[in-house]
């Protein structure tokens, strides 16, 4: 779990994935047939099986996490933010953040809160209102002159949260989708004698519309696309059982559909059959709202059979995301088995 800790704690919002990419590239250096970064910033790691005519399989895991860019610096030095990705403002009160100040190269700790009165002096009506996302600001504890000497509009702002191993599960920030990056790295490390050519693509800008996977798939021209991502595990108090999507610890999730993709049906059948045969814990997932890189791969070029292998996560898009080690291992085992056996002849 040390690698997952490093993946969780490194920062990279959409378009600013360089630190994540450097960490992943350092894990892969010399261990794959090809390692290159494309113009968008996707990291492509290729493993060839040496069989002529082998299926080309693209497996995508996104490097970016939801976060912010500096949108405005006011005359007292407070920062206003542009969000990148879907935040729930109720999860953003009283947070520490890191501001990557590009003018002086420093990493500055700040605190984030919504504009408005503290509880001691607010009315019941004021307390009941959830503040809009654009009322949140960052306080660096510095005056405007010192802030402006270091921080520029467009600089990256990330939430700070240490990773924690709770035994059966881990919790931390950015597990969406560093959990997917971990599964892909683990698979690359364990893969022996694959039946396909593997194009492992660590993608950029997924959280703002599957942008990296779109150009990545165009370049790779895969025969099959598999996205690795997290999905909702809403198996928490006071939620109706039929709304839970997946259950934490219930196994890797084979996605049937979400709002970006209806998974290619023969791939659903093939992964279910494989999980059954290998006795890997799995669950089927229908997610009413949300998408993955499979959406971009499936619609690339002339269309590509595509699916997502998801890792159930509680508290998605907060800094307390929680995933189960059992589900992570099952996801890596299922992906490895598929790459070793190759797609079934009968589709
Ligand atoms: Zn994701």
Short mmCIF file of C-alpha atoms and ligand atoms in Angstrom, two decimals:
data_model
loop_
_atom_site.label_atom_id
_atom_site.label_comp_id
_atom_site.label_asym_id
_atom_site.label_seq_id
_atom_site.Cartn_x
_atom_site.Cartn_y
_atom_site.Cartn_z
CA UNK A 1 0.00 0.00 0.00
CA UNK A 2 3.05 2.29 0.11
CA UNK A 3 2.79 2.86 -3.63
CA UNK A 4 -0.91 3.70 -3.32
CA UNK A 5 -0.04 6.13 -0.52
CA UNK A 6 2.45 7.91 -2.74
CA UNK A 7 -0.06 7.96 -5.60
CA UNK A 8 -2.77 9.36 -3.33
CA UNK A 9 -0.65 12.09 -1.78
CA UNK A 10 0.96 13.39 -4.97
CA UNK A 11 -0.96 16.34 -6.44
CA UNK A 12 -2.24 16.80 -10.00
CA UNK A 13 -5.41 18.54 -11.14
CA UNK A 14 -6.51 18.35 -14.81
CA UNK A 15 -3.82 19.81 -17.07
CA UNK A 16 -1.28 19.73 -14.21
CA UNK A 17 -0.56 16.00 -13.97
CA UNK A 18 3.25 16.28 -14.28
CA UNK A 19 4.03 15.21 -10.69
CA UNK A 20 1.78 12.15 -10.97
CA UNK A 21 3.25 11.27 -14.35
CA UNK A 22 6.81 11.53 -13.04
CA UNK A 23 5.99 9.20 -10.14
CA UNK A 24 4.35 6.60 -12.41
CA UNK A 25 7.12 6.85 -15.03
CA UNK A 26 9.73 6.26 -12.31
CA UNK A 27 7.92 3.00 -11.42
CA UNK A 28 7.91 1.84 -15.07
CA UNK A 29 11.34 2.92 -16.29
CA UNK A 30 13.05 -0.07 -17.93
CA UNK A 31 10.15 -2.43 -17.18
CA UNK A 32 8.06 -1.98 -20.34
CA UNK A 33 8.82 -2.13 -24.08
CA UNK A 34 8.01 1.54 -24.65
CA UNK A 35 7.36 4.50 -22.41
CA UNK A 36 6.40 7.85 -23.85
CA UNK A 37 4.42 10.99 -23.09
CA UNK A 38 2.17 12.38 -25.81
CA UNK A 39 1.32 15.99 -26.61
CA UNK A 40 -1.68 16.04 -24.26
CA UNK A 41 0.42 14.64 -21.43
CA UNK A 42 -0.86 11.04 -21.42
CA UNK A 43 1.80 8.52 -20.40
CA UNK A 44 1.82 5.47 -22.72
CA UNK A 45 3.45 2.26 -21.48
CA UNK A 46 3.47 -0.52 -24.06
CA UNK A 47 4.02 -4.24 -23.50
CA UNK A 48 4.09 -6.36 -26.66
CA UNK A 49 3.36 -10.08 -26.62
CA UNK A 50 5.31 -10.86 -29.78
CA UNK A 51 2.44 -12.71 -31.47
CA UNK A 52 1.65 -11.45 -34.96
CA UNK A 53 -1.89 -10.07 -35.28
CA UNK A 54 -2.44 -10.01 -31.51
CA UNK A 55 -5.35 -7.85 -30.31
CA UNK A 56 -4.37 -4.35 -29.27
CA UNK A 57 -5.82 -3.63 -25.84
CA UNK A 58 -5.80 -0.12 -24.39
CA UNK A 59 -6.18 0.09 -20.64
CA UNK A 60 -6.71 3.63 -19.34
CA UNK A 61 -6.43 4.98 -15.81
CA UNK A 62 -6.61 8.71 -15.23
CA UNK A 63 -3.88 10.59 -13.40
CA UNK A 64 -5.80 13.79 -12.69
CA UNK A 65 -7.77 14.52 -9.53
CA UNK A 66 -10.46 17.11 -8.91
CA UNK A 67 -9.05 20.38 -7.62
CA UNK A 68 -8.75 24.06 -8.34
CA UNK A 69 -6.83 26.77 -10.16
CA UNK A 70 -6.31 30.28 -8.77
CA UNK A 71 -8.89 32.51 -10.48
CA UNK A 72 -8.35 35.82 -8.64
CA UNK A 73 -6.15 37.39 -5.98
CA UNK A 74 -7.96 40.13 -4.05
CA UNK A 75 -6.49 43.24 -2.47
CA UNK A 76 -6.06 41.55 0.92
CA UNK A 77 -4.33 38.51 -0.55
CA UNK A 78 -7.26 36.08 -0.47
CA UNK A 79 -7.43 33.68 -3.43
CA UNK A 80 -10.61 32.90 -5.33
CA UNK A 81 -10.75 29.58 -7.12
CA UNK A 82 -11.83 27.98 -10.36
CA UNK A 83 -12.90 24.39 -9.78
CA UNK A 84 -11.80 21.55 -12.05
CA UNK A 85 -14.20 18.65 -11.59
CA UNK A 86 -17.30 17.95 -9.55
CA UNK A 87 -17.05 19.06 -5.92
CA UNK A 88 -19.79 19.01 -3.34
CA UNK A 89 -19.33 22.30 -1.43
CA UNK A 90 -20.53 20.62 1.77
CA UNK A 91 -17.21 18.72 1.84
CA UNK A 92 -14.97 21.77 1.47
CA UNK A 93 -15.29 23.62 4.77
CA UNK A 94 -12.23 24.24 6.90
CA UNK A 95 -9.73 22.45 4.66
CA UNK A 96 -6.00 22.80 4.30
CA UNK A 97 -4.81 23.21 0.73
CA UNK A 98 -1.48 23.37 -1.08
CA UNK A 99 -1.01 26.28 -3.47
CA UNK A 100 1.69 25.62 -6.08
CA UNK A 101 3.08 29.15 -6.46
CA UNK A 102 4.62 29.26 -9.91
CA UNK A 103 6.37 32.64 -9.66
CA UNK A 104 8.69 31.60 -6.85
CA UNK A 105 8.34 27.81 -7.19
CA UNK A 106 7.15 27.39 -3.61
CA UNK A 107 4.44 25.08 -2.28
CA UNK A 108 2.38 27.10 0.18
CA UNK A 109 -0.09 25.79 2.72
CA UNK A 110 -3.35 27.70 2.92
CA UNK A 111 -6.77 27.21 4.47
CA UNK A 112 -10.03 27.13 2.58
CA UNK A 113 -13.42 28.32 3.86
CA UNK A 114 -16.56 29.86 2.41
CA UNK A 115 -17.04 33.60 2.70
CA UNK A 116 -19.40 34.47 5.53
CA UNK A 117 -19.75 34.63 9.27
CA UNK A 118 -18.59 31.98 11.74
CA UNK A 119 -21.29 30.02 13.53
CA UNK A 120 -21.07 32.10 16.71
CA UNK A 121 -22.46 35.21 15.06
CA UNK A 122 -24.68 33.81 12.28
CA UNK A 123 -28.45 33.42 12.25
CA UNK A 124 -30.21 30.04 12.06
CA UNK A 125 -31.18 30.86 8.48
CA UNK A 126 -27.58 31.65 7.49
CA UNK A 127 -26.37 28.43 9.10
CA UNK A 128 -28.89 26.30 7.17
CA UNK A 129 -27.67 27.49 3.77
CA UNK A 130 -25.02 25.52 1.86
CA UNK A 131 -22.61 28.06 0.36
CA UNK A 132 -22.06 28.13 -3.39
CA UNK A 133 -18.73 26.77 -4.58
CA UNK A 134 -17.58 30.16 -5.87
CA UNK A 135 -17.84 31.73 -2.41
CA UNK A 136 -14.92 29.63 -1.13
CA UNK A 137 -11.56 31.34 -0.83
CA UNK A 138 -8.04 30.43 0.26
CA UNK A 139 -6.22 32.28 3.01
CA UNK A 140 -2.43 32.03 2.81
CA UNK A 141 -1.94 34.24 5.85
CA UNK A 142 0.01 36.73 3.73
CA UNK A 143 -0.75 40.21 2.46
CA UNK A 144 -1.59 40.77 -1.20
CA UNK A 145 1.87 42.01 -2.11
CA UNK A 146 3.57 38.87 -0.80
CA UNK A 147 0.92 36.62 -2.33
CA UNK A 148 1.26 38.28 -5.74
CA UNK A 149 5.04 37.93 -5.61
CA UNK A 150 4.66 34.14 -5.63
CA UNK A 151 1.23 33.18 -6.90
CA UNK A 152 -0.05 33.69 -10.42
CA UNK A 153 -3.54 33.31 -11.85
CA UNK A 154 -3.86 29.70 -13.03
CA UNK A 155 -1.67 28.14 -10.33
CA UNK A 156 -2.77 24.74 -9.02
CA UNK A 157 -4.54 24.39 -5.68
CA UNK A 158 -5.01 20.92 -4.17
CA UNK A 159 -6.67 19.68 -1.00
CA UNK A 160 -4.28 18.26 1.58
CA UNK A 161 -5.06 14.96 3.22
CA UNK A 162 -2.73 12.26 4.53
CA UNK A 163 -3.39 8.70 3.34
CA UNK A 164 -4.33 6.15 6.01
CA UNK A 165 -4.29 2.35 6.00
CA UNK A 166 -7.19 1.17 8.17
CA UNK A 167 -6.50 -2.56 7.75
CA UNK A 168 -9.11 -3.90 5.34
CA UNK A 169 -9.50 -0.54 3.61
CA UNK A 170 -7.49 2.58 2.88
CA UNK A 171 -8.64 6.18 2.87
CA UNK A 172 -7.25 9.37 1.40
CA UNK A 173 -7.57 11.90 -1.37
CA UNK A 174 -7.47 11.30 -5.12
CA UNK A 175 -8.15 7.56 -4.89
CA UNK A 176 -10.30 8.53 -7.90
CA UNK A 177 -8.37 7.54 -9.85
CA UNK A 178 -5.00 6.74 -8.30
CA UNK A 179 -6.62 3.43 -7.29
CA UNK A 180 -6.95 2.76 -11.04
CA UNK A 181 -3.34 3.84 -11.61
CA UNK A 182 -2.29 1.44 -8.84
CA UNK A 183 -4.19 -1.47 -10.44
CA UNK A 184 -2.60 -0.71 -13.81
CA UNK A 185 0.91 -0.48 -12.32
CA UNK A 186 0.35 -3.69 -10.39
CA UNK A 187 -0.86 -5.43 -13.55
CA UNK A 188 2.16 -4.21 -15.52
CA UNK A 189 4.38 -5.56 -12.76
CA UNK A 190 2.71 -8.98 -12.58
CA UNK A 191 1.91 -9.62 -16.23
CA UNK A 192 3.63 -12.67 -17.71
CA UNK A 193 3.13 -13.98 -21.22
CA UNK A 194 0.15 -11.83 -22.28
CA UNK A 195 -1.97 -12.91 -25.25
CA UNK A 196 -2.43 -9.31 -26.38
CA UNK A 197 -0.38 -6.18 -26.93
CA UNK A 198 -1.04 -4.00 -23.88
CA UNK A 199 -1.19 -0.24 -24.25
CA UNK A 200 -1.36 1.04 -20.69
CA UNK A 201 -2.31 4.71 -20.88
CA UNK A 202 -2.20 6.91 -17.81
CA UNK A 203 -4.51 9.64 -19.01
CA UNK A 204 -4.91 13.35 -18.33
CA UNK A 205 -7.98 15.58 -17.92
CA UNK A 206 -10.54 12.82 -17.32
CA UNK A 207 -12.36 14.85 -14.68
CA UNK A 208 -13.12 17.66 -17.13
CA UNK A 209 -14.53 15.45 -19.90
CA UNK A 210 -12.40 12.38 -20.76
CA UNK A 211 -10.08 14.56 -22.81
CA UNK A 212 -6.80 12.66 -22.56
CA UNK A 213 -8.40 9.31 -23.34
CA UNK A 214 -9.91 10.80 -26.48
CA UNK A 215 -6.55 11.63 -28.09
CA UNK A 216 -4.86 8.64 -26.46
CA UNK A 217 -7.30 6.23 -28.09
CA UNK A 218 -6.91 7.98 -31.43
CA UNK A 219 -3.17 7.35 -31.23
CA UNK A 220 -3.32 3.75 -29.97
CA UNK A 221 -6.10 2.53 -32.34
CA UNK A 222 -7.12 -0.20 -29.89
CA UNK A 223 -9.24 -3.25 -30.73
CA UNK A 224 -10.53 -3.24 -27.14
CA UNK A 225 -10.69 -0.46 -24.54
CA UNK A 226 -10.75 -1.02 -20.79
CA UNK A 227 -10.96 1.86 -18.32
CA UNK A 228 -9.97 1.47 -14.69
CA UNK A 229 -11.77 3.87 -12.40
CA UNK A 230 -13.53 4.13 -9.09
CA UNK A 231 -17.30 3.99 -8.71
CA UNK A 232 -19.79 4.77 -5.97
CA UNK A 233 -20.16 2.46 -2.99
CA UNK A 234 -23.13 4.02 -1.25
CA UNK A 235 -23.44 1.21 1.27
CA UNK A 236 -23.53 3.73 4.11
CA UNK A 237 -26.10 4.66 6.78
CA UNK A 238 -29.64 5.64 5.80
CA UNK A 239 -29.23 4.88 2.09
CA UNK A 240 -31.77 2.59 0.47
CA UNK A 241 -30.20 -0.70 -0.52
CA UNK A 242 -31.25 -0.35 -4.18
CA UNK A 243 -29.34 2.96 -4.44
CA UNK A 244 -25.95 1.71 -3.28
CA UNK A 245 -24.54 0.98 -6.78
CA UNK A 246 -21.77 -1.21 -5.32
CA UNK A 247 -20.71 -2.54 -1.94
CA UNK A 248 -17.28 -1.81 -0.47
CA UNK A 249 -15.35 -5.07 -0.20
CA UNK A 250 -17.87 -6.88 -2.39
CA UNK A 251 -15.33 -7.40 -5.18
CA UNK A 252 -14.23 -5.57 -8.27
CA UNK A 253 -17.11 -4.00 -10.22
CA UNK A 254 -17.76 -4.96 -13.84
CA UNK A 255 -19.56 -1.97 -15.28
CA UNK A 256 -22.77 -2.52 -17.20
CA UNK A 257 -23.35 1.18 -17.86
CA UNK A 258 -22.95 4.75 -16.68
CA UNK A 259 -23.79 8.05 -18.34
CA UNK A 260 -20.74 7.94 -20.66
CA UNK A 261 -20.89 4.32 -21.83
CA UNK A 262 -23.06 1.30 -22.22
CA UNK A 263 -20.37 -1.33 -21.87
CA UNK A 264 -19.96 -3.58 -24.90
CA UNK A 265 -22.06 -6.60 -24.03
CA UNK A 266 -19.65 -9.34 -25.02
CA UNK A 267 -17.01 -7.72 -22.81
CA UNK A 268 -19.40 -7.76 -19.82
CA UNK A 269 -20.08 -11.46 -20.50
CA UNK A 270 -16.38 -12.24 -20.99
CA UNK A 271 -15.29 -10.54 -17.75
CA UNK A 272 -18.11 -12.15 -15.74
CA UNK A 273 -17.19 -15.59 -17.13
CA UNK A 274 -13.52 -14.97 -16.37
CA UNK A 275 -14.22 -13.82 -12.81
CA UNK A 276 -16.38 -16.90 -12.25
CA UNK A 277 -13.74 -19.22 -13.68
CA UNK A 278 -10.91 -17.68 -11.62
CA UNK A 279 -13.14 -17.40 -8.52
CA UNK A 280 -12.50 -13.67 -8.24
CA UNK A 281 -14.99 -11.60 -6.22
CA UNK A 282 -16.97 -9.30 -8.50
CA UNK A 283 -20.20 -7.34 -8.68
CA UNK A 284 -22.10 -5.84 -11.59
CA UNK A 285 -22.40 -2.07 -11.63
CA UNK A 286 -25.07 0.24 -13.03
CA UNK A 287 -24.18 3.88 -12.32
CA UNK A 288 -26.94 6.36 -13.24
CA UNK A 289 -24.66 9.41 -13.42
CA UNK A 290 -20.90 9.63 -14.01
CA UNK A 291 -18.47 8.54 -16.70
CA UNK A 292 -15.05 7.06 -17.31
CA UNK A 293 -12.38 7.00 -20.02
CA UNK A 294 -14.28 4.04 -21.54
CA UNK A 295 -16.71 6.63 -22.93
CA UNK A 296 -13.94 8.26 -24.95
CA UNK A 297 -12.38 4.97 -26.08
CA UNK A 298 -15.68 3.46 -27.16
CA UNK A 299 -16.44 6.44 -29.41
CA UNK A 300 -12.93 6.85 -30.84
CA UNK A 301 -12.29 6.40 -34.56
CA UNK A 302 -14.78 3.83 -35.94
CA UNK A 303 -15.87 2.70 -32.47
CA UNK A 304 -14.06 0.39 -30.05
CA UNK A 305 -15.55 -2.37 -27.85
CA UNK A 306 -15.09 -0.93 -24.37
CA UNK A 307 -15.81 -1.52 -20.70
CA UNK A 308 -14.80 -0.27 -17.26
CA UNK A 309 -13.44 -2.31 -14.38
CA UNK A 310 -14.36 -0.21 -11.34
CA UNK A 311 -13.12 -0.10 -7.79
CA UNK A 312 -15.96 0.59 -5.34
CA UNK A 313 -15.28 3.74 -3.31
CA UNK A 314 -17.17 5.39 -0.49
CA UNK A 315 -17.23 9.21 -0.32
CA UNK A 316 -16.21 9.74 -3.97
CA UNK A 317 -14.95 13.24 -4.76
CA UNK A 318 -14.10 14.01 -1.15
CA UNK A 319 -10.66 13.76 0.49
CA UNK A 320 -11.95 10.83 2.54
CA UNK A 321 -12.41 8.43 -0.36
CA UNK A 322 -12.26 4.84 0.87
CA UNK A 323 -11.45 1.69 -1.10
CA UNK A 324 -11.02 -1.93 -0.06
CA UNK A 325 -7.78 -3.86 -0.53
CA UNK A 326 -9.79 -6.95 -1.51
CA UNK A 327 -11.51 -5.04 -4.32
CA UNK A 328 -8.20 -3.57 -5.54
CA UNK A 329 -6.59 -7.01 -5.67
CA UNK A 330 -9.60 -8.51 -7.43
CA UNK A 331 -9.51 -5.74 -10.05
CA UNK A 332 -5.82 -6.32 -10.75
CA UNK A 333 -6.32 -10.10 -10.89
CA UNK A 334 -9.26 -9.81 -13.30
CA UNK A 335 -7.40 -7.44 -15.62
CA UNK A 336 -4.27 -9.61 -15.55
CA UNK A 337 -6.31 -12.73 -16.35
CA UNK A 338 -8.01 -11.01 -19.29
CA UNK A 339 -4.71 -9.84 -20.76
CA UNK A 340 -3.19 -13.29 -20.34
CA UNK A 341 -6.09 -15.18 -21.88
CA UNK A 342 -7.06 -12.58 -24.47
CA UNK A 343 -10.60 -11.94 -25.64
CA UNK A 344 -12.77 -15.04 -26.22
CA UNK A 345 -13.09 -16.34 -29.79
CA UNK A 346 -16.90 -16.42 -29.44
CA UNK A 347 -18.32 -12.91 -29.10
ZN1 LIG B 1 -12.37 8.88 -11.95
#
